């Protein structure tokens, strides 16, 4: 049953960043972006394969990526993909809310043990950069 109440997201601008699951067709980007848009949000979604939190502080070449803006179609970037520093993205989009969707790359699934100090530094660096802009 469709909810007739207005969404709290209606009219909000969202910047959604993620890793490979936000970079490939028929994965998370399309349903997440579409759902947020249906709720009235203005959404800019970007995926960068293998990008950790700290990679959004710099421009880094990644193996694959994708981007979708508003009601536009998803653009699969393939090997031409890069991250864009979060400060530049926030300055361009002026989002009300930034959503970060990162899991495996921060868990270092390819390493024998979880690198706690690196993960803490990477996440803290990104959250401080977001907070410095006044964005939530």
mmCIF file of C-alpha atoms in Angstrom:
data_model
loop_
_atom_site.group_PDB
_atom_site.id
_atom_site.type_symbol
_atom_site.label_atom_id
_atom_site.label_comp_id
_atom_site.label_asym_id
_atom_site.label_seq_id
_atom_site.Cartn_x
_atom_site.Cartn_y
_atom_site.Cartn_z
ATOM 1 C CA UNK A 1 0.000 0.000 0.000
ATOM 2 C CA UNK A 2 1.367 3.398 -0.993
ATOM 3 C CA UNK A 3 1.886 5.813 1.897
ATOM 4 C CA UNK A 4 0.053 9.078 1.248
ATOM 5 C CA UNK A 5 2.012 11.051 3.849
ATOM 6 C CA UNK A 6 4.667 13.417 2.505
ATOM 7 C CA UNK A 7 8.236 12.184 2.796
ATOM 8 C CA UNK A 8 10.704 13.986 5.047
ATOM 9 C CA UNK A 9 13.033 13.829 2.036
ATOM 10 C CA UNK A 10 10.732 15.891 -0.193
ATOM 11 C CA UNK A 11 12.681 18.874 -1.514
ATOM 12 C CA UNK A 12 15.971 17.819 0.104
ATOM 13 C CA UNK A 13 19.152 17.568 -1.949
ATOM 14 C CA UNK A 14 21.111 14.368 -1.298
ATOM 15 C CA UNK A 15 24.634 13.399 -2.321
ATOM 16 C CA UNK A 16 25.053 9.601 -2.198
ATOM 17 C CA UNK A 17 28.558 8.114 -2.492
ATOM 18 C CA UNK A 18 29.500 4.450 -2.605
ATOM 19 C CA UNK A 19 31.845 1.792 -3.871
ATOM 20 C CA UNK A 20 31.328 -1.003 -6.445
ATOM 21 C CA UNK A 21 27.718 -1.771 -5.477
ATOM 22 C CA UNK A 22 26.974 1.842 -6.471
ATOM 23 C CA UNK A 23 28.995 1.520 -9.696
ATOM 24 C CA UNK A 24 27.402 -1.313 -11.616
ATOM 25 C CA UNK A 25 24.094 -1.550 -13.456
ATOM 26 C CA UNK A 26 21.372 -3.541 -11.667
ATOM 27 C CA UNK A 27 23.028 -3.191 -8.263
ATOM 28 C CA UNK A 28 22.332 -0.758 -5.401
ATOM 29 C CA UNK A 29 22.604 2.584 -7.206
ATOM 30 C CA UNK A 30 19.488 2.274 -9.350
ATOM 31 C CA UNK A 31 16.978 1.143 -6.698
ATOM 32 C CA UNK A 32 18.378 3.457 -4.009
ATOM 33 C CA UNK A 33 18.536 6.503 -6.291
ATOM 34 C CA UNK A 34 15.059 5.793 -7.702
ATOM 35 C CA UNK A 35 13.510 5.287 -4.256
ATOM 36 C CA UNK A 36 14.982 8.498 -2.861
ATOM 37 C CA UNK A 37 13.857 10.390 -5.971
ATOM 38 C CA UNK A 38 10.314 8.980 -5.679
ATOM 39 C CA UNK A 39 10.247 10.336 -2.122
ATOM 40 C CA UNK A 40 10.841 13.821 -3.524
ATOM 41 C CA UNK A 41 14.586 14.161 -2.952
ATOM 42 C CA UNK A 42 16.938 15.681 -5.512
ATOM 43 C CA UNK A 43 19.638 13.011 -5.678
ATOM 44 C CA UNK A 44 23.185 12.879 -7.057
ATOM 45 C CA UNK A 45 24.612 9.352 -6.737
ATOM 46 C CA UNK A 46 28.225 8.439 -7.460
ATOM 47 C CA UNK A 47 29.903 5.060 -7.227
ATOM 48 C CA UNK A 48 33.629 4.337 -7.400
ATOM 49 C CA UNK A 49 34.812 0.726 -7.312
ATOM 50 C CA UNK A 50 37.142 0.018 -4.419
ATOM 51 C CA UNK A 51 36.965 3.555 -3.016
ATOM 52 C CA UNK A 52 37.481 3.819 0.723
ATOM 53 C CA UNK A 53 36.287 6.770 2.802
ATOM 54 C CA UNK A 54 39.649 8.517 2.476
ATOM 55 C CA UNK A 55 39.585 8.234 -1.311
ATOM 56 C CA UNK A 56 36.756 10.819 -1.369
ATOM 57 C CA UNK A 57 39.226 13.412 -0.034
ATOM 58 C CA UNK A 58 41.276 13.260 -3.249
ATOM 59 C CA UNK A 59 40.892 12.530 -6.951
ATOM 60 C CA UNK A 60 41.751 8.858 -7.339
ATOM 61 C CA UNK A 61 41.514 6.680 -10.440
ATOM 62 C CA UNK A 62 39.384 3.589 -9.802
ATOM 63 C CA UNK A 63 38.640 0.454 -11.847
ATOM 64 C CA UNK A 64 34.989 1.298 -12.455
ATOM 65 C CA UNK A 65 32.358 3.810 -11.503
ATOM 66 C CA UNK A 66 28.960 5.262 -12.250
ATOM 67 C CA UNK A 67 27.017 8.461 -11.724
ATOM 68 C CA UNK A 68 23.364 9.426 -11.759
ATOM 69 C CA UNK A 69 21.986 12.943 -11.315
ATOM 70 C CA UNK A 70 18.358 13.716 -10.582
ATOM 71 C CA UNK A 71 16.012 12.055 -13.051
ATOM 72 C CA UNK A 72 18.822 11.428 -15.531
ATOM 73 C CA UNK A 73 19.997 8.012 -16.618
ATOM 74 C CA UNK A 74 22.826 6.206 -14.873
ATOM 75 C CA UNK A 75 26.176 6.743 -16.622
ATOM 76 C CA UNK A 76 28.558 3.800 -16.292
ATOM 77 C CA UNK A 77 32.102 5.184 -16.385
ATOM 78 C CA UNK A 78 34.175 2.022 -16.535
ATOM 79 C CA UNK A 79 37.933 2.517 -16.358
ATOM 80 C CA UNK A 80 37.633 6.288 -16.819
ATOM 81 C CA UNK A 81 36.160 6.581 -13.329
ATOM 82 C CA UNK A 82 37.716 8.611 -10.525
ATOM 83 C CA UNK A 83 36.675 9.844 -7.133
ATOM 84 C CA UNK A 84 36.099 13.570 -6.699
ATOM 85 C CA UNK A 85 37.105 15.306 -3.466
ATOM 86 C CA UNK A 86 34.092 15.626 -1.163
ATOM 87 C CA UNK A 87 34.618 19.370 -0.770
ATOM 88 C CA UNK A 88 34.248 19.865 -4.531
ATOM 89 C CA UNK A 89 31.131 17.680 -4.666
ATOM 90 C CA UNK A 90 29.496 19.526 -1.775
ATOM 91 C CA UNK A 91 30.392 22.934 -3.241
ATOM 92 C CA UNK A 92 28.809 21.943 -6.566
ATOM 93 C CA UNK A 93 25.666 20.192 -5.260
ATOM 94 C CA UNK A 94 25.089 22.023 -1.962
ATOM 95 C CA UNK A 95 23.386 18.940 -0.493
ATOM 96 C CA UNK A 96 21.278 18.977 2.636
ATOM 97 C CA UNK A 97 22.511 15.484 3.415
ATOM 98 C CA UNK A 98 25.478 13.310 2.406
ATOM 99 C CA UNK A 99 24.978 9.530 2.460
ATOM 100 C CA UNK A 100 28.064 7.298 2.409
ATOM 101 C CA UNK A 101 27.529 3.643 1.449
ATOM 102 C CA UNK A 102 30.850 1.848 1.982
ATOM 103 C CA UNK A 103 31.365 -1.629 3.397
ATOM 104 C CA UNK A 104 33.806 -4.141 1.978
ATOM 105 C CA UNK A 105 36.549 -1.692 1.075
ATOM 106 C CA UNK A 106 36.608 -0.348 4.626
ATOM 107 C CA UNK A 107 36.511 -3.879 6.055
ATOM 108 C CA UNK A 108 39.594 -4.749 3.972
ATOM 109 C CA UNK A 109 38.126 -8.110 2.994
ATOM 110 C CA UNK A 110 41.342 -8.929 1.137
ATOM 111 C CA UNK A 111 43.523 -8.541 4.272
ATOM 112 C CA UNK A 112 44.064 -11.130 7.035
ATOM 113 C CA UNK A 113 43.047 -8.687 9.788
ATOM 114 C CA UNK A 114 40.924 -5.569 10.055
ATOM 115 C CA UNK A 115 43.107 -2.392 9.927
ATOM 116 C CA UNK A 116 41.377 -0.450 12.725
ATOM 117 C CA UNK A 117 43.697 2.566 12.791
ATOM 118 C CA UNK A 118 43.530 3.037 9.010
ATOM 119 C CA UNK A 119 39.732 2.678 8.970
ATOM 120 C CA UNK A 120 39.355 5.158 11.840
ATOM 121 C CA UNK A 121 41.671 7.695 10.172
ATOM 122 C CA UNK A 122 39.961 7.301 6.796
ATOM 123 C CA UNK A 123 36.404 7.639 8.127
ATOM 124 C CA UNK A 124 37.350 10.462 10.492
ATOM 125 C CA UNK A 125 39.047 12.384 7.679
ATOM 126 C CA UNK A 126 35.954 12.129 5.493
ATOM 127 C CA UNK A 127 33.476 13.017 8.235
ATOM 128 C CA UNK A 128 35.574 16.017 9.287
ATOM 129 C CA UNK A 129 35.711 17.224 5.669
ATOM 130 C CA UNK A 130 31.921 16.907 5.406
ATOM 131 C CA UNK A 131 31.365 18.622 8.769
ATOM 132 C CA UNK A 132 33.673 21.490 7.778
ATOM 133 C CA UNK A 133 31.202 22.395 5.008
ATOM 134 C CA UNK A 134 28.258 22.561 7.420
ATOM 135 C CA UNK A 135 26.566 19.659 5.644
ATOM 136 C CA UNK A 136 25.057 16.819 7.662
#
